[in-house]
Amino acid sequence: QKEVEQDPGPLSVPEGAIVSLNCTYSNSAFQYFMWYRQYSRKGPELLMYTYSSGNKEDGRFTAQVDKSSKYISLFIRDSQPSDSATYLCAMSAPGGTSYGKLTFGQGTILTVHP
Amino acid sequence: DAGVIQSPRHEVTEMGQEVTLRCKPISGHDYLFWYRQTMMRGLELLIYFNNNVPIDDSGMPEDRFSAKMPNASFSTLKIQPSEPRDSAVYFCASRVAGAKDTQYFGPGTRLTVL
């Protein structure tokens, strides 16, 4: 079983829709949670970062973490064609031999149609 | 800031040949990561360095893969001999200690082994 599970999709939605992307994890040592966005033929770039349970909002994006259920989500409101990309969740644990190391989900391919 | 620089951007080679991928991290960053991305396996961490010292190479698939970081501004990932199953996009990423685990990715090298 992978430490981080993410539905690869693909996910196709019309412009303006609310998008929900999700990851589950099994390692309770994970304390830091990130969402990266990767456009076609580009490297991933950090979109959202959070370290506590609850919600964090940044414009049209909301990251949600539920440590008790080992479940994280990314919501995109009023989705735009420019949001079409692969979204990867990533997690890390503080200290020890895992310090500095990110574990990524498989990535979800999102397409937003005009 | 030029970001993480990788070369070459594309590499096509024949099975059995040696392949060398190069990376220049962002100036001042003291962590450097090598990843491999495929459709089947997603983004996998191969090895990472801290202050030019390899910290975790448990993701290196086999002895055919080797990585070096002779100084703070340069790293190489070498595959010798290459095999068709090594075909993937290889990313280099860097970060600075204490930067909330934020990694900055290069544009990647798309490797095709025939």
Short mmCIF file of C-alpha atoms in Angstrom, two decimals, chain A residues 24-111:
data_model
loop_
_atom_site.label_atom_id
_atom_site.label_comp_id
_atom_site.label_asym_id
_atom_site.label_seq_id
_atom_site.Cartn_x
_atom_site.Cartn_y
_atom_site.Cartn_z
CA THR A 24 -5.55 9.95 1.81
CA TYR A 25 -2.43 8.92 3.67
CA SER A 26 -1.39 6.18 6.04
CA ASN A 27 1.69 7.62 7.77
CA SER A 28 0.59 9.40 10.95
CA ALA A 29 4.00 11.11 11.12
CA PHE A 30 3.06 13.41 8.24
CA GLN A 31 2.56 16.90 9.63
CA TYR A 32 3.03 19.20 6.63
CA PHE A 33 0.71 19.12 3.64
CA MET A 34 1.09 20.72 0.26
CA TRP A 35 -0.60 20.92 -3.08
CA TYR A 36 1.51 21.32 -6.18
CA ARG A 37 0.22 22.24 -9.62
CA GLN A 38 1.93 20.94 -12.74
CA TYR A 39 1.17 22.28 -16.18
CA SER A 40 1.86 20.11 -19.19
CA ARG A 41 5.60 19.66 -19.85
CA LYS A 42 6.52 21.81 -16.85
CA GLY A 43 7.84 21.10 -13.36
CA PRO A 44 5.47 21.11 -10.37
CA GLU A 45 5.02 24.41 -8.54
CA LEU A 46 3.79 24.94 -5.00
CA LEU A 47 0.17 26.05 -4.83
CA MET A 48 -0.85 25.67 -1.18
CA TYR A 49 0.88 24.77 2.09
CA THR A 50 -0.64 23.94 5.46
CA TYR A 51 0.40 22.18 8.63
CA SER A 52 -2.68 22.14 10.81
CA SER A 53 -6.08 20.54 10.63
CA GLY A 54 -8.78 22.79 9.26
CA ASN A 55 -9.10 25.05 6.24
CA LYS A 56 -6.71 27.46 4.59
CA GLU A 57 -7.97 29.77 1.88
CA ASP A 58 -6.07 31.59 -0.85
CA GLY A 59 -8.24 33.26 -3.44
CA ARG A 60 -10.26 30.63 -5.28
CA PHE A 61 -8.32 27.81 -3.61
CA THR A 62 -9.05 26.19 -0.24
CA ALA A 63 -6.89 23.48 1.32
CA GLN A 64 -8.49 21.30 3.94
CA VAL A 65 -6.74 18.89 6.29
CA ASP A 66 -8.33 16.29 8.56
CA LYS A 67 -5.52 14.60 10.47
CA SER A 68 -7.87 12.36 12.43
CA SER A 69 -9.10 10.80 9.17
CA LYS A 70 -5.74 11.15 7.39
CA TYR A 71 -7.46 12.97 4.56
CA ILE A 72 -6.66 16.19 2.72
CA SER A 73 -8.57 18.08 0.06
CA LEU A 74 -8.12 20.95 -2.35
CA PHE A 75 -11.18 22.90 -3.48
CA ILE A 76 -11.16 25.19 -6.48
CA ARG A 77 -14.05 27.63 -6.75
CA ASP A 78 -15.16 29.21 -10.03
CA SER A 79 -12.77 26.99 -11.97
CA GLN A 80 -11.13 28.48 -15.06
CA PRO A 81 -9.62 26.88 -18.17
CA SER A 82 -6.25 28.12 -16.89
CA ASP A 83 -6.69 25.76 -13.92
CA SER A 84 -6.31 22.80 -16.28
CA ALA A 85 -3.26 20.96 -14.97
CA THR A 86 -2.17 17.99 -12.89
CA TYR A 87 -2.57 18.54 -9.16
CA LEU A 88 -0.29 16.63 -6.81
CA CYS A 89 -0.66 16.38 -3.08
CA ALA A 90 2.56 16.13 -1.09
CA MET A 91 3.37 15.50 2.54
CA SER A 92 6.33 15.48 4.87
CA ALA A 93 7.22 14.49 8.40
CA PRO A 94 9.32 16.64 10.74
CA GLY A 95 12.77 15.55 11.84
CA GLY A 96 14.51 12.21 11.70
CA THR A 97 15.61 10.53 8.51
CA SER A 98 12.59 11.87 6.65
CA TYR A 99 13.49 15.50 7.22
CA GLY A 100 13.24 17.49 4.00
CA LYS A 101 11.69 14.63 2.10
CA LEU A 102 8.31 14.98 0.37
CA THR A 103 6.05 12.06 -0.47
CA PHE A 104 3.80 12.79 -3.43
CA GLY A 105 0.46 11.42 -4.50
CA GLN A 106 -0.05 10.08 -8.01
CA GLY A 107 -1.50 13.38 -9.23
CA THR A 108 -5.00 14.17 -10.56
CA ILE A 109 -5.34 15.42 -14.13
CA LEU A 110 -7.91 18.24 -14.28
CA THR A 111 -9.40 19.74 -17.42
#
